Coordinates of C-alpha atoms and ligand atoms in Angstrom, one line a residue:
M26 CA 119.9 40.5 32.8
R27 CA 117.8 42.3 35.4
Y28 CA 117.7 40.9 39.0
A29 CA 115.6 41.8 42.0
I30 CA 116.7 40.7 45.4
I31 CA 114.1 41.2 48.1
G32 CA 115.8 41.8 51.5
A33 CA 119.2 43.4 52.3
G34 CA 120.2 41.1 55.1
L35 CA 123.2 38.8 55.0
S36 CA 121.6 36.4 52.5
G37 CA 120.4 39.1 50.1
L38 CA 123.7 41.1 50.1
T39 CA 125.7 37.9 49.7
A40 CA 123.5 37.0 46.7
A41 CA 124.0 40.5 45.2
Y42 CA 127.7 40.2 45.5
E43 CA 127.8 36.7 44.0
I44 CA 125.6 37.7 41.1
H45 CA 127.8 40.7 40.3
R46 CA 130.8 38.4 40.4
A47 CA 129.3 35.9 38.1
D48 CA 127.9 38.6 35.7
P49 CA 129.4 42.1 36.1
T50 CA 127.0 43.4 33.5
A51 CA 123.9 42.3 35.4
H52 CA 121.5 45.0 36.7
I53 CA 120.8 44.3 40.4
D54 CA 118.1 46.0 42.5
V55 CA 118.1 45.1 46.2
L56 CA 114.8 46.1 47.6
E57 CA 114.9 46.5 51.4
A58 CA 111.8 47.3 53.6
G59 CA 113.9 48.8 56.4
E60 CA 115.8 52.0 56.6
R61 CA 119.2 50.3 56.8
I62 CA 121.0 47.2 55.4
G63 CA 122.2 44.2 57.3
G64 CA 119.0 42.7 58.7
K65 CA 119.9 40.7 61.8
L66 CA 123.5 41.9 61.5
F67 CA 123.5 45.3 63.1
T68 CA 126.5 47.2 64.4
V69 CA 125.7 50.2 66.5
P70 CA 128.2 53.1 67.0
F71 CA 128.7 53.2 70.7
A72 CA 130.8 56.1 71.9
S73 CA 133.3 53.4 72.9
G74 CA 133.3 51.8 69.5
P75 CA 131.2 49.8 67.0
T76 CA 129.1 47.2 68.9
D77 CA 127.0 44.4 67.5
M78 CA 123.4 44.1 68.6
G79 CA 122.5 41.2 66.5
A80 CA 124.9 38.4 65.6
E81 CA 128.2 38.9 67.3
A82 CA 130.3 35.9 66.2
Y83 CA 130.6 33.3 63.5
L84 CA 131.7 29.7 63.4
A85 CA 135.3 30.1 62.2
A86 CA 135.8 26.4 62.3
R87 CA 133.9 26.5 59.0
G88 CA 136.7 27.4 56.7
D89 CA 134.4 28.4 53.9
A90 CA 133.3 31.5 55.7
T91 CA 136.8 32.6 56.5
E92 CA 137.8 32.1 52.9
F93 CA 134.8 34.2 51.8
F94 CA 135.8 37.0 54.1
T95 CA 139.3 36.8 52.8
E96 CA 138.1 37.0 49.3
L97 CA 136.2 40.2 50.3
G98 CA 139.5 41.7 51.5
L99 CA 138.4 41.5 55.2
R100 CA 141.1 39.0 56.4
D101 CA 142.8 41.6 58.5
S102 CA 139.5 42.5 60.2
L103 CA 138.9 39.0 61.6
V104 CA 139.6 38.6 65.3
S105 CA 139.5 35.6 67.6
P106 CA 138.0 35.3 71.1
S107 CA 139.9 35.0 74.4
N108 CA 140.2 31.6 76.1
A109 CA 137.5 32.6 78.6
R110 CA 134.8 29.9 79.0
S111 CA 131.1 30.2 79.2
L112 CA 129.3 29.4 82.5
L113 CA 125.9 28.0 83.3
Y114 CA 123.5 29.4 85.9
A115 CA 121.3 26.7 87.2
G116 CA 119.7 25.8 90.5
G117 CA 120.8 29.2 91.9
E118 CA 124.5 28.5 91.2
L119 CA 127.1 29.4 88.7
R120 CA 129.1 26.5 87.3
G121 CA 131.2 25.5 84.3
I122 CA 129.6 24.0 81.3
P123 CA 130.5 20.3 81.3
R124 CA 133.0 19.4 78.6
G125 CA 132.3 16.6 76.2
G126 CA 128.9 15.4 75.1
V127 CA 127.0 17.1 72.3
M128 CA 125.0 20.3 72.9
G129 CA 124.9 19.7 76.6
I130 CA 123.8 16.0 76.2
P131 CA 126.3 14.0 78.1
A132 CA 127.7 10.6 77.0
E133 CA 126.4 8.9 80.2
L134 CA 123.7 9.1 82.8
A135 CA 124.4 11.3 85.8
D136 CA 123.7 8.4 88.1
A137 CA 126.0 5.6 86.7
S138 CA 124.2 2.9 88.7
A139 CA 120.8 3.6 87.0
T140 CA 119.7 1.8 83.9
E141 CA 119.3 4.0 80.8
P142 CA 116.0 3.5 79.0
T143 CA 116.2 2.9 75.3
V144 CA 114.8 5.5 72.9
S145 CA 112.7 5.1 69.8
W146 CA 114.2 6.3 66.6
E147 CA 113.6 5.4 62.9
V148 CA 116.4 5.5 60.4
G149 CA 116.1 8.9 58.6
G150 CA 113.5 10.0 61.1
D151 CA 113.4 12.9 63.5
A152 CA 112.3 13.8 67.1
S153 CA 112.3 16.8 69.3
V154 CA 115.6 17.2 71.1
G155 CA 113.7 17.7 74.4
A156 CA 111.6 14.6 74.1
L157 CA 114.5 12.4 73.1
V158 CA 116.8 13.6 76.0
R159 CA 114.0 13.5 78.5
A160 CA 113.1 9.9 77.5
A161 CA 116.7 8.8 78.1
Y162 CA 118.1 11.0 80.8
G163 CA 115.1 12.6 82.5
E164 CA 113.7 16.1 82.9
E165 CA 116.5 18.0 84.6
I166 CA 119.2 17.9 82.0
V167 CA 116.8 19.2 79.3
D168 CA 115.7 22.3 81.3
T169 CA 119.1 23.1 82.7
L170 CA 121.7 22.4 80.1
V171 CA 120.3 21.4 76.7
S172 CA 117.7 24.1 76.4
A173 CA 120.2 26.7 77.6
L174 CA 122.8 25.7 75.0
L175 CA 120.5 25.3 72.1
G176 CA 118.5 28.4 73.2
G177 CA 121.7 30.4 72.8
V178 CA 121.7 29.6 69.1
Y179 CA 118.0 29.2 68.2
S180 CA 116.1 31.2 70.8
S181 CA 113.9 28.1 71.4
T182 CA 113.8 25.4 74.1
A183 CA 115.0 21.9 73.3
D184 CA 111.3 20.8 73.0
D185 CA 110.7 23.1 70.0
L186 CA 113.8 22.0 68.1
G187 CA 114.3 18.9 65.9
V188 CA 117.4 16.7 66.3
R189 CA 118.1 16.4 62.6
A190 CA 118.3 20.1 61.9
T191 CA 119.9 21.3 65.1
I192 CA 122.3 18.4 66.0
P193 CA 122.7 16.6 62.7
A194 CA 125.7 14.5 63.9
L195 CA 123.5 13.0 66.6
A196 CA 120.7 12.2 64.2
Q197 CA 123.3 10.4 62.0
A198 CA 124.7 8.5 65.0
L199 CA 121.1 7.4 65.9
D200 CA 120.6 6.3 62.3
T201 CA 123.8 4.2 62.5
L202 CA 122.7 2.6 65.7
A203 CA 119.2 2.0 64.5
E204 CA 120.5 0.4 61.3
S205 CA 122.7 -2.0 63.4
G206 CA 119.6 -3.3 65.1
E207 CA 121.1 -2.9 68.6
P208 CA 119.0 -1.6 71.5
L209 CA 119.1 2.2 71.0
R210 CA 120.6 4.2 73.8
L211 CA 121.2 7.9 73.7
S212 CA 124.5 7.6 75.5
S213 CA 125.8 5.2 72.7
A214 CA 124.8 7.8 70.1
V215 CA 126.5 10.6 71.9
K216 CA 129.7 8.5 72.3
L217 CA 129.6 7.9 68.6
V218 CA 129.5 11.6 67.9
E219 CA 132.4 12.1 70.3
E220 CA 134.4 9.5 68.5
G221 CA 133.7 11.1 65.2
R222 CA 134.9 14.4 66.6
R223 CA 138.1 13.0 68.0
G224 CA 141.2 13.9 65.9
S225 CA 139.2 16.5 64.0
T226 CA 139.7 19.1 66.8
A227 CA 141.9 21.6 65.1
S228 CA 143.9 24.0 67.1
K229 CA 142.2 27.0 65.4
P230 CA 139.7 29.0 67.5
V231 CA 136.1 27.8 66.9
F232 CA 134.6 31.3 66.7
G233 CA 135.6 34.6 65.1
T234 CA 134.2 38.1 64.5
F235 CA 135.0 41.4 62.9
R236 CA 137.1 44.0 64.7
G237 CA 134.7 46.8 63.6
G238 CA 131.6 44.7 64.0
Y239 CA 129.5 43.0 61.3
A240 CA 129.0 46.4 59.6
E241 CA 132.4 45.6 58.0
L242 CA 130.9 42.6 56.3
Y243 CA 127.5 44.0 55.3
E244 CA 128.9 47.3 54.1
T245 CA 131.6 45.6 52.1
L246 CA 129.1 43.2 50.5
A247 CA 126.9 46.1 49.6
E248 CA 129.7 48.2 48.2
K249 CA 131.2 45.3 46.1
S250 CA 127.9 44.1 44.8
G251 CA 127.5 46.9 42.4
A252 CA 123.8 46.8 43.2
D253 CA 121.3 49.6 43.5
I254 CA 120.1 49.3 47.0
H255 CA 116.6 50.7 47.6
L256 CA 115.9 51.3 51.3
D257 CA 112.3 51.9 52.8
C258 CA 111.2 49.7 49.9
F259 CA 108.6 47.2 51.2
V260 CA 107.8 44.5 48.6
S261 CA 104.2 43.4 48.9
S262 CA 103.7 41.1 45.9
I263 CA 105.5 39.4 43.0
T264 CA 103.6 38.4 39.8
A265 CA 104.6 36.6 36.7
R266 CA 104.5 38.8 33.5
E267 CA 105.4 38.3 29.9
G268 CA 109.2 38.0 29.9
G269 CA 109.8 38.0 33.7
F270 CA 108.5 39.1 37.1
E271 CA 106.8 42.2 38.3
V272 CA 107.7 43.2 41.8
K273 CA 105.4 45.6 43.7
G274 CA 107.9 48.1 45.1
G275 CA 110.5 47.4 42.4
V276 CA 111.3 49.2 39.2
G277 CA 110.1 47.5 35.9
I278 CA 110.2 43.9 35.0
Y279 CA 112.9 41.5 36.3
D280 CA 114.3 38.4 34.6
R281 CA 115.3 36.8 37.9
I282 CA 114.2 37.1 41.5
V283 CA 116.0 36.2 44.7
L284 CA 113.8 36.2 47.8
A285 CA 116.0 36.8 50.9
V286 CA 113.4 37.4 53.6
P287 CA 112.2 35.4 56.6
A288 CA 110.1 32.3 55.7
P289 CA 106.6 33.7 56.5
T290 CA 107.3 36.8 54.4
A291 CA 108.6 34.5 51.6
A292 CA 105.3 32.5 51.9
V293 CA 103.3 35.7 51.2
L294 CA 105.4 36.9 48.3
L295 CA 105.3 33.5 46.6
R296 CA 101.5 33.2 46.8
D297 CA 101.1 34.0 43.1
I298 CA 104.3 32.7 41.5
A299 CA 105.0 29.5 43.5
P300 CA 101.9 28.9 45.6
G301 CA 102.9 25.3 46.4
A302 CA 105.8 26.6 48.5
S303 CA 103.8 28.9 50.7
P304 CA 102.2 26.4 53.1
H305 CA 105.7 24.9 53.8
L306 CA 107.2 28.3 54.4
N307 CA 104.3 29.3 56.6
S308 CA 104.8 26.3 58.9
I309 CA 108.2 27.6 59.9
R310 CA 107.8 29.5 63.2
L311 CA 109.9 32.5 64.3
A312 CA 111.3 33.1 67.7
S313 CA 111.6 36.7 69.0
S314 CA 114.3 38.0 71.2
V315 CA 115.7 41.2 72.6
V316 CA 119.3 42.2 73.2
V317 CA 120.3 44.8 75.8
G318 CA 123.8 46.1 75.2
M319 CA 125.4 47.8 78.3
K320 CA 128.7 49.5 78.6
F321 CA 130.0 49.9 82.2
D322 CA 132.8 52.2 83.3
A323 CA 134.4 49.5 85.5
A324 CA 134.8 45.8 85.1
E325 CA 135.8 44.7 88.6
G326 CA 133.6 41.9 89.9
L327 CA 132.4 40.7 86.5
P328 CA 133.4 37.0 86.3
E329 CA 136.4 36.1 84.1
A330 CA 134.1 34.2 81.7
S331 CA 132.9 34.8 78.1
G332 CA 129.3 34.8 79.3
I333 CA 126.6 32.9 81.2
L334 CA 123.8 30.7 79.9
V335 CA 120.8 30.6 82.2
A336 CA 118.8 27.4 82.7
A337 CA 115.4 27.6 81.0
N338 CA 113.5 26.9 84.3
E339 CA 115.5 29.2 86.6
P340 CA 113.1 30.9 89.0
G341 CA 113.3 34.6 89.4
I342 CA 115.6 35.2 86.4
T343 CA 114.2 36.6 83.2
A344 CA 117.4 36.8 81.1
K345 CA 118.3 33.7 79.1
A346 CA 122.0 34.6 78.6
F347 CA 124.6 37.2 79.2
T348 CA 127.6 37.7 76.9
F349 CA 130.5 39.4 78.6
S350 CA 131.7 40.8 75.2
S351 CA 134.7 42.7 76.8
R352 CA 135.9 39.4 78.3
K353 CA 135.1 37.3 75.3
W354 CA 136.8 39.5 72.7
P355 CA 140.2 41.0 73.6
H356 CA 139.6 43.9 71.1
L357 CA 136.5 44.9 73.0
G358 CA 138.3 44.5 76.4
D359 CA 140.9 47.0 75.2
R360 CA 138.2 49.7 75.2
G361 CA 138.3 49.6 79.0
G362 CA 135.4 49.1 81.4
A363 CA 133.0 46.2 80.6
L364 CA 130.7 45.5 77.7
V365 CA 127.8 43.1 78.4
R366 CA 125.0 41.9 76.3
A367 CA 121.9 40.5 78.0
S368 CA 119.5 38.4 75.9
F369 CA 115.9 37.7 76.5
G370 CA 113.1 35.8 74.8
R371 CA 112.4 32.3 73.5
L372 CA 110.0 30.8 71.0
G373 CA 106.5 31.3 72.4
D374 CA 107.7 33.6 75.2
D375 CA 108.1 37.1 73.9
A376 CA 106.9 39.0 77.1
A377 CA 110.4 40.5 77.5
V378 CA 110.5 41.5 73.8
R379 CA 107.5 43.7 74.4
M380 CA 108.6 45.1 77.7
D381 CA 109.1 48.8 78.3
E382 CA 112.8 49.8 77.7
D383 CA 113.5 51.1 81.2
E384 CA 112.0 48.0 82.8
L385 CA 114.1 45.7 80.6
V386 CA 117.3 47.5 81.4
D387 CA 116.4 47.3 85.2
I388 CA 115.8 43.5 84.8
A389 CA 119.0 43.0 82.9
L390 CA 120.9 44.8 85.7
D391 CA 119.1 43.0 88.5
D392 CA 119.5 39.5 86.9
L393 CA 123.2 40.2 86.3
H394 CA 123.7 41.4 89.9
R395 CA 121.8 38.4 91.3
I396 CA 123.7 35.8 89.2
T397 CA 127.2 37.3 89.4
G398 CA 127.3 39.8 92.3
F399 CA 128.4 42.4 89.7
D400 CA 126.5 45.7 90.5
G401 CA 126.2 47.4 87.1
R402 CA 124.6 50.5 88.6
A403 CA 127.6 51.0 90.9
A404 CA 130.0 50.2 88.1
G405 CA 128.6 53.2 86.1
L406 CA 126.3 52.4 83.2
S407 CA 127.6 54.8 80.6
E408 CA 125.8 53.5 77.4
I409 CA 122.7 51.3 76.7
Y410 CA 121.2 50.1 73.5
V411 CA 118.1 47.9 73.4
Q412 CA 117.5 46.0 70.2
R413 CA 114.3 44.0 69.7
W414 CA 114.3 41.2 67.2
F415 CA 110.7 40.4 66.3
G416 CA 110.8 37.1 64.5
G417 CA 114.6 37.1 64.8
L418 CA 115.3 33.5 64.2
P419 CA 113.4 30.6 62.5
A420 CA 112.8 27.7 64.9
Y421 CA 114.3 24.5 63.4
G422 CA 111.6 22.2 64.6
V423 CA 111.0 18.5 64.1
G424 CA 111.0 17.8 60.4
H425 CA 112.4 21.2 59.5
L426 CA 114.8 19.9 56.9
S427 CA 111.9 18.2 55.0
V428 CA 109.9 21.3 55.2
A429 CA 112.7 23.4 53.8
A430 CA 113.4 20.9 51.1
A431 CA 109.7 20.7 50.1
A432 CA 109.6 24.5 49.8
R433 CA 112.8 24.5 47.8
G434 CA 111.3 21.8 45.5
E435 CA 108.3 24.0 44.7
I436 CA 110.5 27.1 44.1
A437 CA 112.8 25.1 41.8
R438 CA 109.9 24.6 39.4
I439 CA 109.9 28.3 38.6
E440 CA 112.7 29.3 36.3
G441 CA 114.6 32.4 37.4
L442 CA 113.4 32.2 41.0
E443 CA 115.4 31.4 44.2
A444 CA 114.5 31.8 47.9
I445 CA 117.3 32.0 50.5
G446 CA 117.9 33.0 54.1
A447 CA 118.2 31.7 57.6
W448 CA 115.2 29.3 57.2
A449 CA 116.8 27.4 54.3
G450 CA 120.2 26.1 55.0
G451 CA 121.1 26.9 58.6
V452 CA 120.7 30.0 60.8
G453 CA 124.4 30.7 61.4
V454 CA 126.3 33.3 59.4
P455 CA 128.5 30.8 57.5
A456 CA 125.5 28.6 56.6
V457 CA 123.5 31.6 55.4
I458 CA 126.4 32.7 53.2
A459 CA 126.9 29.2 51.8
D460 CA 123.3 28.8 51.0
A461 CA 123.1 32.2 49.2
R462 CA 126.2 31.4 47.2
A463 CA 124.8 28.0 46.1
A464 CA 121.5 29.6 45.1
V465 CA 123.2 32.1 42.9
A466 CA 125.3 29.4 41.3
R467 CA 122.1 27.7 40.3
L468 CA 120.5 30.9 39.1
T469 CA 123.4 32.1 37.0
G470 CA 124.4 28.7 35.9
A471 CA 127.9 29.3 37.4
G472 CA 127.7 26.0 39.2
N473 CA 127.1 24.0 35.9
Ligands
FAD17 C1 119.8 38.3 68.3 C2 120.5 37.4 67.2 C3 121.8 36.9 67.5 C4 122.4 36.1 66.5 N1 123.7 35.8 66.8 C5 124.4 35.0 65.8 C6 125.7 34.8 66.0 O1 126.4 35.2 67.0 N2 126.4 34.0 65.0 C7 125.7 33.6 63.9 O2 126.4 32.9 63.1 N3 124.4 33.9 63.7 C8 123.7 34.6 64.6 N4 122.4 35.0 64.4 C9 121.8 34.5 63.2 C10 122.1 35.4 61.9 O3 122.4 36.7 62.3 C11 120.9 35.3 61.0 O4 120.5 34.0 60.7 C12 121.3 36.0 59.6 O5 121.8 37.3 59.8 C13 120.0 36.1 58.8 O6 120.2 36.7 57.6 P1 119.0 36.7 56.5 O7 119.5 37.4 55.3 O8 118.5 35.3 56.3 O9 117.8 37.4 57.1 P2 117.6 38.9 57.7 O10 118.8 39.4 58.4 O11 116.3 38.8 58.5 O12 117.3 39.8 56.4 C14 116.1 39.9 55.8 C15 115.9 41.3 55.3 O13 114.7 41.3 54.5 C16 114.0 42.5 54.8 N5 112.6 42.3 54.5 C17 111.6 41.6 55.1 N6 110.5 41.6 54.5 C18 110.6 42.4 53.4 C19 109.8 42.9 52.4 N7 108.5 42.5 52.3 N8 110.3 43.7 51.4 C20 111.6 44.1 51.4 N9 112.4 43.7 52.4 C21 112.0 42.9 53.4 C22 114.3 42.7 56.3 O14 114.0 44.1 56.6 C23 115.7 42.3 56.4 O15 116.6 43.3 56.2 C24 121.7 35.8 65.3 C25 120.5 36.2 65.1 C26 119.8 37.0 66.0 C27 118.4 37.5 65.8

């Protein structure tokens, strides 16, 4: 059986590994447009040690990912974060992120004497997170807290994200309340989510990462997949042929195809073989961002926090977040000095992503200084890496789950074809892995 996988990011490499596991005799070509594997996972060799410039953590609370990494022989590489907490910069002040609530949405109005308006919600429906929270709690909480928290995951503001795809537990709570026919208050839904969470809070750390960076994962997957990985191999079309698929950029005819590329690219590549899927995939927008990695010789004056989220509407500040990697991860702190990642860019705002590199580093240093008082220039900036992520993350907008399901429905009509990746089953590393594994089980019949 001959397989072509388009894209050597996390989803493509996971698929290659899983196919090889299910059928060790399969011939697998992974066709990658770039000059390296990993996609949005990218570990850069700083002089001080391997440093991630894309994803830098994973949700360890999801046991399936940890199990998968253990199966790959990477258990001893997994490390946990320190207890340092994240801070919020809003209204010119640094403060703690309020505990409780869900994604920054509190379980009650800030002004307890005010009456909370009801919100409109249909069972099974969806709404923009921004619109929903604004209707119930007002403008401020959306721009300060909710957009900052969601933006950290999705590079989009709350207005561009749908409740059902980004805070599914809240959508379910709203469904439950709507079914009961009671007046619908956001605070009641948030309380319901909090109740559901109670008791399930395990003592395990919520996040994890790899001691040697994500390269440990993508290199292991590539190595154990037994696949032929073709770099600098841009695939421009796929056509159905007698007995299989022809891939422009591939070698010969393939029995089965796995598309592991961002949604708009999948839309183009499916034009001939699954044209019904393309409009759905094309409607998924991508958010661009840029990460500036900075290694300082000294750490004195850097807050004892894992990082800072910046309110979306904060005047005079361009950065949307800082990760104090050396405070967040003890193994990085052990390198001495300070390692800081500044992040810029949200859906519809890619000015920073296009900025000149020197200007961007200057802004990162100035914003950091202004917010924390830490003078990075005085601390000695020994290493810098600027990584631009054009179209880095799909925006999970209102109705995203239906869009993804519709695309999947069209793709399922073509035998021997699967399309996976961050657009399909969640943007986080565990979700991307789980989705790729499920797709391979369908493709190889291993799940039957
Ligand atoms: C800045 C940033 C920070 C993140 N942080 C985290 C985090 O801390 N934790 C977390 O869980 N997740 C994080 N994520 C999300 C996570 O990294 C991604 O969702 C995941 O890595 C996406 O994997 P993928 O395989 O779907 O796509 P990609 O990594 O985009 O891989 C797709 C591959 O396809 C290739 N390709 C595209 N077009 C073609 C073509 N025509 N022909 C051949 N090849 C092609 C690309 O070059 C790429 O290598 C982050 C994402 C970004 C951008």
